Each structure stands twice: as C-alpha cells, then as structure tokens.
mmCIF file of C-alpha atoms in Angstrom:
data_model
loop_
_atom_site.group_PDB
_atom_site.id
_atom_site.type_symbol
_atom_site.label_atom_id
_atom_site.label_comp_id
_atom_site.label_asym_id
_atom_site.label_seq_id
_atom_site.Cartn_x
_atom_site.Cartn_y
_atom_site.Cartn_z
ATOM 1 C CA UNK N 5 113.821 -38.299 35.360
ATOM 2 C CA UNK N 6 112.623 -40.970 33.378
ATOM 3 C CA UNK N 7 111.189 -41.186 30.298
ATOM 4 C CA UNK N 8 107.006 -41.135 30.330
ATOM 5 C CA UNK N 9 106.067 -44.740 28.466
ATOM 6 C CA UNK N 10 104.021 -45.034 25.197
ATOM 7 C CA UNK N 11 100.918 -45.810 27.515
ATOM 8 C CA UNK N 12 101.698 -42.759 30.052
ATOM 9 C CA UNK N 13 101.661 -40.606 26.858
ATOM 10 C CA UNK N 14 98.813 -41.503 25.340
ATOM 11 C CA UNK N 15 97.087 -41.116 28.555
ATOM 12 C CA UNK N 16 98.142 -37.954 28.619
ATOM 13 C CA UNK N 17 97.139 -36.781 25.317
ATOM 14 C CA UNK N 18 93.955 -38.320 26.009
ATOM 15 C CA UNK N 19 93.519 -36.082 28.862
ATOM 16 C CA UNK N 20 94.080 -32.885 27.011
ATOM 17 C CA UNK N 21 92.198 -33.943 24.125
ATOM 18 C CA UNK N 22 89.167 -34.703 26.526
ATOM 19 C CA UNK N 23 90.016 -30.861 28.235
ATOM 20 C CA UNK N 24 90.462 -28.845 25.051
ATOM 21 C CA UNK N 25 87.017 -30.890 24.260
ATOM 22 C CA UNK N 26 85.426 -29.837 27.393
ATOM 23 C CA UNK N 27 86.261 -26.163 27.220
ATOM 24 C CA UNK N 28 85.050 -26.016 23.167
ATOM 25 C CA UNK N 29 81.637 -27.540 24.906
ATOM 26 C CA UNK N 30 81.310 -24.708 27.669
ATOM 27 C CA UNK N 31 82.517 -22.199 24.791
ATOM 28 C CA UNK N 32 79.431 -23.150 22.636
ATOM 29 C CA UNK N 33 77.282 -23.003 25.855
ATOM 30 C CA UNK N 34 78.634 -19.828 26.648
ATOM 31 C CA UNK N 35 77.671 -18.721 22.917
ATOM 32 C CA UNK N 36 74.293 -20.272 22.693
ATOM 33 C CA UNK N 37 71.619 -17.206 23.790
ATOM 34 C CA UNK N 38 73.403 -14.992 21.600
ATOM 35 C CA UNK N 39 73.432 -17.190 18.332
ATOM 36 C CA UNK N 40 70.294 -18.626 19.172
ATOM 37 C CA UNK N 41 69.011 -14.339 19.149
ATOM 38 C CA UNK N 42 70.906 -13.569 16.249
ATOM 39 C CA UNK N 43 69.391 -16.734 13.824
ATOM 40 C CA UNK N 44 65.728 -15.716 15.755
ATOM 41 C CA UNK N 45 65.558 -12.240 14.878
ATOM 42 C CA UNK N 46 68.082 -11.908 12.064
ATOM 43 C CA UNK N 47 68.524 -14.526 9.979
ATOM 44 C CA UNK N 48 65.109 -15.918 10.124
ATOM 45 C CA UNK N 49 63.343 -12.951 9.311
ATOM 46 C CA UNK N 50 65.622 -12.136 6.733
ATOM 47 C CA UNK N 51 65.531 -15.696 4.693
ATOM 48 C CA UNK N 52 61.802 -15.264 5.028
ATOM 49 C CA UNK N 53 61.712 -11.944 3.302
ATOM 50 C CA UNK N 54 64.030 -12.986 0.611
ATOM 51 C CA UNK N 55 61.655 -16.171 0.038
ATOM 52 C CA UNK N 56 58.290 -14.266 -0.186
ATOM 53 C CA UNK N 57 59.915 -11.453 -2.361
ATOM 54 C CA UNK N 58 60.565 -14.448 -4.802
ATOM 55 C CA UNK N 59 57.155 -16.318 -3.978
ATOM 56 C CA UNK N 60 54.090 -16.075 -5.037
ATOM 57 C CA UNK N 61 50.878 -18.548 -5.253
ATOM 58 C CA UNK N 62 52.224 -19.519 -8.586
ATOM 59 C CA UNK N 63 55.460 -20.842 -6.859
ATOM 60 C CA UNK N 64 58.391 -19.330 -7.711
ATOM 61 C CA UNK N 65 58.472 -16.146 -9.766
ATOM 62 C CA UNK N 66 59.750 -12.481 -10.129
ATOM 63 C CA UNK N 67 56.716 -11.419 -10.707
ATOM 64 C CA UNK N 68 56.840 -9.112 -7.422
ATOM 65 C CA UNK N 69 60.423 -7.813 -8.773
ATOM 66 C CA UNK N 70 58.426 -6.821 -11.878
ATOM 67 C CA UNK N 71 55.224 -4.908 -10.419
ATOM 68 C CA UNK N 72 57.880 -3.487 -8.044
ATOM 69 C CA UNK N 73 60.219 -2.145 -10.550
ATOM 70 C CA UNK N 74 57.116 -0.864 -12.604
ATOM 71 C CA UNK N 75 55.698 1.024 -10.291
ATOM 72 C CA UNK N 76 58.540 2.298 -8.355
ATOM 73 C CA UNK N 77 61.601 2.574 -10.583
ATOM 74 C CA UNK N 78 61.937 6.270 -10.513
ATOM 75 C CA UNK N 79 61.766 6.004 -6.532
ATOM 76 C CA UNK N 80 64.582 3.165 -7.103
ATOM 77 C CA UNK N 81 66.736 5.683 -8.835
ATOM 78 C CA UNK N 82 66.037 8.628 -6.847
ATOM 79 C CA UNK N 83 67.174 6.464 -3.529
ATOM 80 C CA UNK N 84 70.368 6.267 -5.110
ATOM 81 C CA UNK N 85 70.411 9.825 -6.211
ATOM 82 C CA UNK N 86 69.927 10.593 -2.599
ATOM 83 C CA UNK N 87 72.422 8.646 -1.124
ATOM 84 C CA UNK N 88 75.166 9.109 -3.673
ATOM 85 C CA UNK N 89 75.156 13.127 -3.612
ATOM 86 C CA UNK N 90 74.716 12.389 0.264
ATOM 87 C CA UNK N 91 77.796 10.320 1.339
ATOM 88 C CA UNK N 92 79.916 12.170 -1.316
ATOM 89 C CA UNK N 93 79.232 15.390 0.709
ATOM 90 C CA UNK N 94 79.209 13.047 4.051
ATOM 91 C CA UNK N 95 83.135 12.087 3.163
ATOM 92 C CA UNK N 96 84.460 16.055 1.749
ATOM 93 C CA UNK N 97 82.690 17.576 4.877
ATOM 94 C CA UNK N 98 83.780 14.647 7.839
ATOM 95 C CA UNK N 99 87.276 14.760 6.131
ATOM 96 C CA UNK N 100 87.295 18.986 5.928
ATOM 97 C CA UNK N 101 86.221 19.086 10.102
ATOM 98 C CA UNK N 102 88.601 15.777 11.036
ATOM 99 C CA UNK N 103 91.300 17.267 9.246
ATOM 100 C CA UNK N 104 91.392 20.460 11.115
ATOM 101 C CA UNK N 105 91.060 18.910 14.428
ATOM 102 C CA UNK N 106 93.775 16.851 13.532
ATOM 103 C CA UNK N 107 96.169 19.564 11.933
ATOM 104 C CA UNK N 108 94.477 22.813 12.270
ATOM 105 C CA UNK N 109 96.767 25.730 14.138
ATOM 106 C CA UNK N 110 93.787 27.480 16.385
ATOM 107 C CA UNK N 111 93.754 25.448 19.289
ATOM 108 C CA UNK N 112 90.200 27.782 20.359
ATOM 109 C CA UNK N 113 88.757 27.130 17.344
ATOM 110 C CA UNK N 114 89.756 23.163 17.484
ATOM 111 C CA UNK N 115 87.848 23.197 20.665
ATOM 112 C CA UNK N 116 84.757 24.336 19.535
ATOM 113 C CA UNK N 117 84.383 22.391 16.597
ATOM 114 C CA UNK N 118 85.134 19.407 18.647
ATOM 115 C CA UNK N 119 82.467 20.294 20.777
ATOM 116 C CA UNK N 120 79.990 21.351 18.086
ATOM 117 C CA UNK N 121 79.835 18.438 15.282
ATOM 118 C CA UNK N 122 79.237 16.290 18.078
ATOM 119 C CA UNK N 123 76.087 17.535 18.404
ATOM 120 C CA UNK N 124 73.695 15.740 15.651
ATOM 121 C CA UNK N 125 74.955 12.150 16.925
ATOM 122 C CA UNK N 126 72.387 12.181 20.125
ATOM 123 C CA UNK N 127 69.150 13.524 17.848
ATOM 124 C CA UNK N 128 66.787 10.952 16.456
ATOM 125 C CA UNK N 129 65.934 10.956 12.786
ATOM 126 C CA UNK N 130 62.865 11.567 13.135
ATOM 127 C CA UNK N 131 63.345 14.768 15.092
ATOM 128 C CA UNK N 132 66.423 15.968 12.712
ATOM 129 C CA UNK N 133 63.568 15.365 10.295
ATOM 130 C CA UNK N 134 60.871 17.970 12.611
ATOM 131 C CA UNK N 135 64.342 20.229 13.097
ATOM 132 C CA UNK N 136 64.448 20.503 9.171
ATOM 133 C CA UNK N 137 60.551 20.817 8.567
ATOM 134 C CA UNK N 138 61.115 24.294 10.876
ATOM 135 C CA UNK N 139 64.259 25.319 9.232
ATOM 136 C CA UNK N 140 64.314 24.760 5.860
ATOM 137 C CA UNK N 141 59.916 25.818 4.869
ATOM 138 C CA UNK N 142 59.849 28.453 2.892
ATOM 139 C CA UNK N 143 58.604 30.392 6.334
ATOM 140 C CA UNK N 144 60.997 28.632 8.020
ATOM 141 C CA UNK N 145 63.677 29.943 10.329
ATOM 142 C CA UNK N 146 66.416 29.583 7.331
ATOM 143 C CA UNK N 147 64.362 31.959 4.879
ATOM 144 C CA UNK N 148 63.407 34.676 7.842
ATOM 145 C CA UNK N 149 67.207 34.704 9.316
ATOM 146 C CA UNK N 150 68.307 35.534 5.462
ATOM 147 C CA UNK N 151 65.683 38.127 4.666
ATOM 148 C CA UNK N 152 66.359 39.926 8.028
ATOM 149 C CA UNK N 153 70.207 39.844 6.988
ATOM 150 C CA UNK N 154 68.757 41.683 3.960
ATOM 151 C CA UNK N 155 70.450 38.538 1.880
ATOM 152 C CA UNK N 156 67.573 36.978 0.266
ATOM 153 C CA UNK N 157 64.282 38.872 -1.082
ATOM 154 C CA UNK N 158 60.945 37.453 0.434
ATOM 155 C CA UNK N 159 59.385 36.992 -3.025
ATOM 156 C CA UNK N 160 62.320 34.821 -4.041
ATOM 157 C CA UNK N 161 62.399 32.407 -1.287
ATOM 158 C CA UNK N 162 61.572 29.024 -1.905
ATOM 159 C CA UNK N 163 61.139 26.088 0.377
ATOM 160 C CA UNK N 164 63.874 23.295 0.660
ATOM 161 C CA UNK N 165 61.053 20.130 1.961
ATOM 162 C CA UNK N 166 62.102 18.191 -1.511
ATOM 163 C CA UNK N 167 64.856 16.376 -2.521
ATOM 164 C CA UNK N 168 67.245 19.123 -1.190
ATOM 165 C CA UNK N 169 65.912 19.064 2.529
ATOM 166 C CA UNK N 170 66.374 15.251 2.245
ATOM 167 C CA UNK N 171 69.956 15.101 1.331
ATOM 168 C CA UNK N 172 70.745 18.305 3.670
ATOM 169 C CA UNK N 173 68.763 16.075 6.791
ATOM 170 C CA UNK N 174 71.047 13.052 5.853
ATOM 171 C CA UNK N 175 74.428 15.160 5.685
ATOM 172 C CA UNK N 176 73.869 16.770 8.466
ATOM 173 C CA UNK N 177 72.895 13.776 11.117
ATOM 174 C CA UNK N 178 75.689 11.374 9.206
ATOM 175 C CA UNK N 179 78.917 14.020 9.290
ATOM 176 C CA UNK N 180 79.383 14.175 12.998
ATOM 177 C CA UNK N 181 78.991 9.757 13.175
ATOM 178 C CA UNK N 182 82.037 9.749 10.324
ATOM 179 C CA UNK N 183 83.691 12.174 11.526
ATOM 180 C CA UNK N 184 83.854 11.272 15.058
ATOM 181 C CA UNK N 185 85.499 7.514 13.886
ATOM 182 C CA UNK N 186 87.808 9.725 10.972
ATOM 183 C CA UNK N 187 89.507 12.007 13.672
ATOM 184 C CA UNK N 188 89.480 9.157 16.104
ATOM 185 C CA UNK N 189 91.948 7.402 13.435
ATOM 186 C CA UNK N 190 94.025 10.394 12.547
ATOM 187 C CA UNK N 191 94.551 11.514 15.859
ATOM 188 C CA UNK N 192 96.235 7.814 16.397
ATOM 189 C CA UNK N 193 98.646 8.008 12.974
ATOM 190 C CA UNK N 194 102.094 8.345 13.832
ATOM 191 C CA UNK N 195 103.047 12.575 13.587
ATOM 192 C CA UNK N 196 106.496 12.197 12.900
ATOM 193 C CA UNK N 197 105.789 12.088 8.937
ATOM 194 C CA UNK N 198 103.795 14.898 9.141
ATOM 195 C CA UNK N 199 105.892 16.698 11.194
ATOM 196 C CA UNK N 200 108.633 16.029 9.202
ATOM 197 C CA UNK N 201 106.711 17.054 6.251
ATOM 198 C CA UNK N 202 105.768 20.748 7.968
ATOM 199 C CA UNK N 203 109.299 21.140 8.483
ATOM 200 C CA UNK N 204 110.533 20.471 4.745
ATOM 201 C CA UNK N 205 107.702 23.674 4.109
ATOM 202 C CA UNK N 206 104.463 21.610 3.099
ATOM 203 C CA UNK N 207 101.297 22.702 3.793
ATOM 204 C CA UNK N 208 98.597 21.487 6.082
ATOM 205 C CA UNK N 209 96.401 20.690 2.841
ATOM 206 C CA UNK N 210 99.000 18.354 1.066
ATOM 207 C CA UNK N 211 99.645 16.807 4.503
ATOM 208 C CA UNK N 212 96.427 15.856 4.783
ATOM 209 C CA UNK N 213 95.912 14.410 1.484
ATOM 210 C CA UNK N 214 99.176 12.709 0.967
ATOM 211 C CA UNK N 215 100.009 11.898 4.203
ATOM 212 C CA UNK N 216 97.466 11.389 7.141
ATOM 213 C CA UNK N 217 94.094 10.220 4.995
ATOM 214 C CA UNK N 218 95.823 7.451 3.340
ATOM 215 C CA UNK N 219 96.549 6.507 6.568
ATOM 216 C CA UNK N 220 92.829 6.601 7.552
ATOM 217 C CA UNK N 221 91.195 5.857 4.141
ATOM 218 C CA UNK N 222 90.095 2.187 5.708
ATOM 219 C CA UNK N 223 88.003 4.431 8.974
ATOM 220 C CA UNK N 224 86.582 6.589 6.483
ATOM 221 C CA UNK N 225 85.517 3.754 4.210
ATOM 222 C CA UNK N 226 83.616 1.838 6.920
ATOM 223 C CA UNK N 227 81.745 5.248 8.141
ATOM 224 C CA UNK N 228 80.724 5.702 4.788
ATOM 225 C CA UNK N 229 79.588 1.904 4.688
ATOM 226 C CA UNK N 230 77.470 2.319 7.448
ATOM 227 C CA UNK N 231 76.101 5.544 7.164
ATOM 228 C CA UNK N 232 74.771 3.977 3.195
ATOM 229 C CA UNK N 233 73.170 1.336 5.284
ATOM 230 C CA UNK N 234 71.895 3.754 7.549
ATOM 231 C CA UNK N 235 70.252 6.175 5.417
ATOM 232 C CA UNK N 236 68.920 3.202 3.425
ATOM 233 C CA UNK N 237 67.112 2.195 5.971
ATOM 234 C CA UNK N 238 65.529 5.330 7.609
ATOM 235 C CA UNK N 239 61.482 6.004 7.029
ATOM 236 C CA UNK N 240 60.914 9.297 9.149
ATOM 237 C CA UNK N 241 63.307 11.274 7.333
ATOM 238 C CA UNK N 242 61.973 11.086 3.491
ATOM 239 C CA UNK N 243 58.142 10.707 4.600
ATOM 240 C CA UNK N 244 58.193 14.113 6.560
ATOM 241 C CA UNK N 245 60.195 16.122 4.598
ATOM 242 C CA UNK N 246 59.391 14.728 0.819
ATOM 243 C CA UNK N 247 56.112 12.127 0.684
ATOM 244 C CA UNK N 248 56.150 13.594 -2.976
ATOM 245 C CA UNK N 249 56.763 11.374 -5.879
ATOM 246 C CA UNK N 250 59.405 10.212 -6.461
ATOM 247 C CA UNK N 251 60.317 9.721 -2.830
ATOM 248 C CA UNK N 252 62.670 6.676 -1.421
ATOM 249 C CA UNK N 253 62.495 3.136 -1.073
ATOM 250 C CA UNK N 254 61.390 2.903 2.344
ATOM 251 C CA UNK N 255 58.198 4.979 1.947
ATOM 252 C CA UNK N 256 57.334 2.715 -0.587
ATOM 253 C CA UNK N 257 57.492 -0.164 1.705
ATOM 254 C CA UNK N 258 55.751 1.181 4.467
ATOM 255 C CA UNK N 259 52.795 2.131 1.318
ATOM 256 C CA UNK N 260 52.298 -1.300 0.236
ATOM 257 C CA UNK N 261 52.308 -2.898 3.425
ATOM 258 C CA UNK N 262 49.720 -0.571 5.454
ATOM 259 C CA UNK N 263 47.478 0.045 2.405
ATOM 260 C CA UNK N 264 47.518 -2.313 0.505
ATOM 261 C CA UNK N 265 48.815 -5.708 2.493
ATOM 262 C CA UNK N 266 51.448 -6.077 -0.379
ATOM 263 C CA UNK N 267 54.026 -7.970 1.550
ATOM 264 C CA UNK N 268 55.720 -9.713 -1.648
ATOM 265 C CA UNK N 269 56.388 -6.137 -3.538
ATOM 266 C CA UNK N 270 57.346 -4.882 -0.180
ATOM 267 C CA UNK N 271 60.122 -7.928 0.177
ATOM 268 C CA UNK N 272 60.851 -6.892 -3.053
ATOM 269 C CA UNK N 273 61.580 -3.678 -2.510
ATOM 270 C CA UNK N 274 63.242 -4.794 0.383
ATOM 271 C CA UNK N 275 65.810 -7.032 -1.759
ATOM 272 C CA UNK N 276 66.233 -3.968 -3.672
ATOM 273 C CA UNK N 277 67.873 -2.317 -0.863
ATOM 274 C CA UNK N 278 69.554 -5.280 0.709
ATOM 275 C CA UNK N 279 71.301 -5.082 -2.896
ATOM 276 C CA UNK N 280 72.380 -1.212 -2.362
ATOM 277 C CA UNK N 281 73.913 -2.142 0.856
ATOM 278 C CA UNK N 282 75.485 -5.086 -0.660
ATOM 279 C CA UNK N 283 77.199 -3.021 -3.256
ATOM 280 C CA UNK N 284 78.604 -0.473 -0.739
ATOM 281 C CA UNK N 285 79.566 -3.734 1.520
ATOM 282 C CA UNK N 286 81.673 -5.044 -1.739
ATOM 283 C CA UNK N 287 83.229 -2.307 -2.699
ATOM 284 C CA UNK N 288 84.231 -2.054 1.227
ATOM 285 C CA UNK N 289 85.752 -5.305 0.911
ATOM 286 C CA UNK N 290 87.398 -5.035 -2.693
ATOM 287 C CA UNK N 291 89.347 -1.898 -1.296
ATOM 288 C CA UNK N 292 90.447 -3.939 1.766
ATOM 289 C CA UNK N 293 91.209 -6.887 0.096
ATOM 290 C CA UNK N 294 93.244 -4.759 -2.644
ATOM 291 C CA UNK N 295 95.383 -2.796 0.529
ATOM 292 C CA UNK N 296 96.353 -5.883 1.605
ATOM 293 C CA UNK N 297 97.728 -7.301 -1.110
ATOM 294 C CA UNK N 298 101.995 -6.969 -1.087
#
C-alpha cells in the first residue's frame, strides 16, 4: 500500500482536528442548561451575598461582620458547640450500627437493625423537629414511658427542648444518612483480611478498628462532611425546639431579615457559616490529600 503524501496527511489531520472540534462544540451545547442553572441559582446568589455581607453605603467595610459578631457571638459559638458534640456522636453511633451489620454474628438481629436505622432518612426536619417537641417535653412521651417504668420520679423530670433536644434531633436524623454510605463501604472491603484475622483469634472489635474502618475512613469522612453542612444549614430544627438565647446561626438569619430587613448582618452571618463548612470541607481534603501521598 503506498505511503499517504505530506498533503494526504495533513488533510487528514485536518479532518480530525475539525471532528474532535466539532464534538467539544456539541459537548458544551450538551452542557449549557445545566451550567447556565448552576451560575443562575448558585453562583450568582452566592457572590451577591458575599458582596453585600462586605458592603455597605460607606463602600466597603466589615462593619456588618462587627454588629454581627457583637450581637450574636455566643450564638456563633453555641452553633459550633452543637455541631461538634453532634457529628462526634453522629461518627461513634453510624460506626457502632455499620459495624455490626458488617461483622455482627446474629443474622436476626442484623436484619432488624438494617431495617430500623433506615427509618429517620425519609422524615423531614421539620417534623423530626414536631417528633422531638412530643417526645422529649417534660410531659412528653419520654418522661411518662420512664415514670410508668417506675425509672424516673415525676417531680424530677425535666424537659429536654434546649440545647440537649437540639443535638439529640440532629443525631438522630444524621446517623441513619452516615451510616447507610459507612456500611455501604464496608460491606464492599475485601473479607479475606478479616477473615483471616477471626481465624488467628481476634475479636470483632479490633477487626473493626484495625482492619475494616481504615478501609472506610474516606466514606465516613464525607458523611460527616455533609451532614456539618447539613445541620448548618437547617432553620426548623433549632427554632422549634430552642428559640432561646443563645440559639444557632440560622435563627439569627431568619431574625434580621423578617424583622428587621438586615440583609448585610444576615450575609454576614451567612459568611460565618459558609466558613464552618469550609473548615469541615478542608479538613476533608487535607485527609485525602495526606492518604494519597506514597
């Protein structure tokens, strides 16, 4: 066969060039609504509410970071009370109930708590938030089941709509989402290690730690991420259950812009907690960034 000339070949590569071009075109067609959406109803409503959190009539200023840290800094701290104690008992509890799915013995009682803890994941906030106004008053179903157990004396009970009922409402509507992506990734780990392990005479609890979350640590770390984004982010929750002072961040949002028009100390506020979720996301990324390093 013979040899293509210099002309042929350029001809040729001039013809893929143009195709390759052609299909990059239909590509960016193809991904036009969707970017077009995302920089409509993300990104520009986000770069505006990072601009008029630093804007004022005087130009540009942090005088809206000051008011807001003024008059809110003990609900700034309190936020991240809340969501600290919460995803710390988020991660022991998802990793307790994926753990025994994934290496507990009872297959009956595997069953049932697979069926169970999936149960929060369908229930609005907001009516997790009603559930817990019922349960956890200090007439509430909780307080009544005790003192007809005989386990808790009626002049002793107390009611759990405070910081408490907040954290419980936030543990209990966040376990079943982390858990459901932790056992997800266990269940796929390789079980000849652990296997191998049982055999030499360890025990379930070592295998978990030293074996199968390791394994899983990234899942877990990106439930965790979201679920701090998450509960950052919810309103119903803290204003039903605690509209006390100090309450959390988003409360204080929703105050300043229906009562008082505030939009810069509610962008501020806003920043606040785009900060929060900024730190989980980095830590996130250090940790990934660290595992795969050789």
């Amino acid at each position: 066969m013979p040899a293509l000339s210099h002309t042929s070949r350029s001809s040729a590569l001039t013809g893929t060039d143009h195709s390759r071009t052609r299909g990059y075109g239909y590509s960016l067609l193809l991904l036009a609504p969707g970017l077009a959406m995302v920089l409509a109803l993300f990104a520009y409503p986000f770069a505006l509410s990072v601009w008029s959190a630093f804007h004022t009539e005087a130009g540009l200023t942090l005088a809206n970071f000051s008011k807001a840290w003024q008059l809110y800094s003990k609900d700034v701290l309190f936020s991240v009370a809340i969501i600290s104690l919460s995803t710390l008992l988020i991660a022991v509890l998802a990793v307790t109930i994926a753990g025994y799915l994934t290496l507990g013995s009872n297959p009956r009682i595997r069953a049932v708590l697979a069926w169970l803890y999936r149960w929060p994941l369908f229930i609005p906030f907001i009516v997790a938030a009603q559930i817990m106004r019922t349960f956890l008053a200090k007439n509430g179903l909780m307080n009544n089941a005790l003192m007809e157990a005989g386990l808790l004396d009626p002049l002793s009970a107390r009611s759990y709509l405070d910081w408490s009922g907040i954290v419980i409402t936030f543990v209990w509507k966040q376990v079943p989402f982390v858990t459901l992506l932790l056992a997800g990734a266990m269940a796929g780990i390789d079980r000849s290690s652990s296997e191998a392990a049982q055999n030499l005479g360890a025990s379930r609890l070592r295998i978990l730690f030293d074996i199968v979350l390791p394994q899983s640590r990234r899942t877990l770390t990106v439930g965790l991420v979201l679920s701090v984004v998450g509960m950052l982010s919810v309103l119903s929750v803290p204003i039903m259950i605690n509209a006390q002072t100090p309450t959390m961040l988003t409360v204080d949002m929703a105050y300043r812009i229906n009562s008082s028009g505030d939009y810069g100390v509610a962008n501020a506020l806003g920043v606040m907690s785009y900060a929060l979720a900024g730190f989980a996301s980095w830590l996130y990324l250090r940790t990934m960034i660290r595992e795969q390093q050789p």
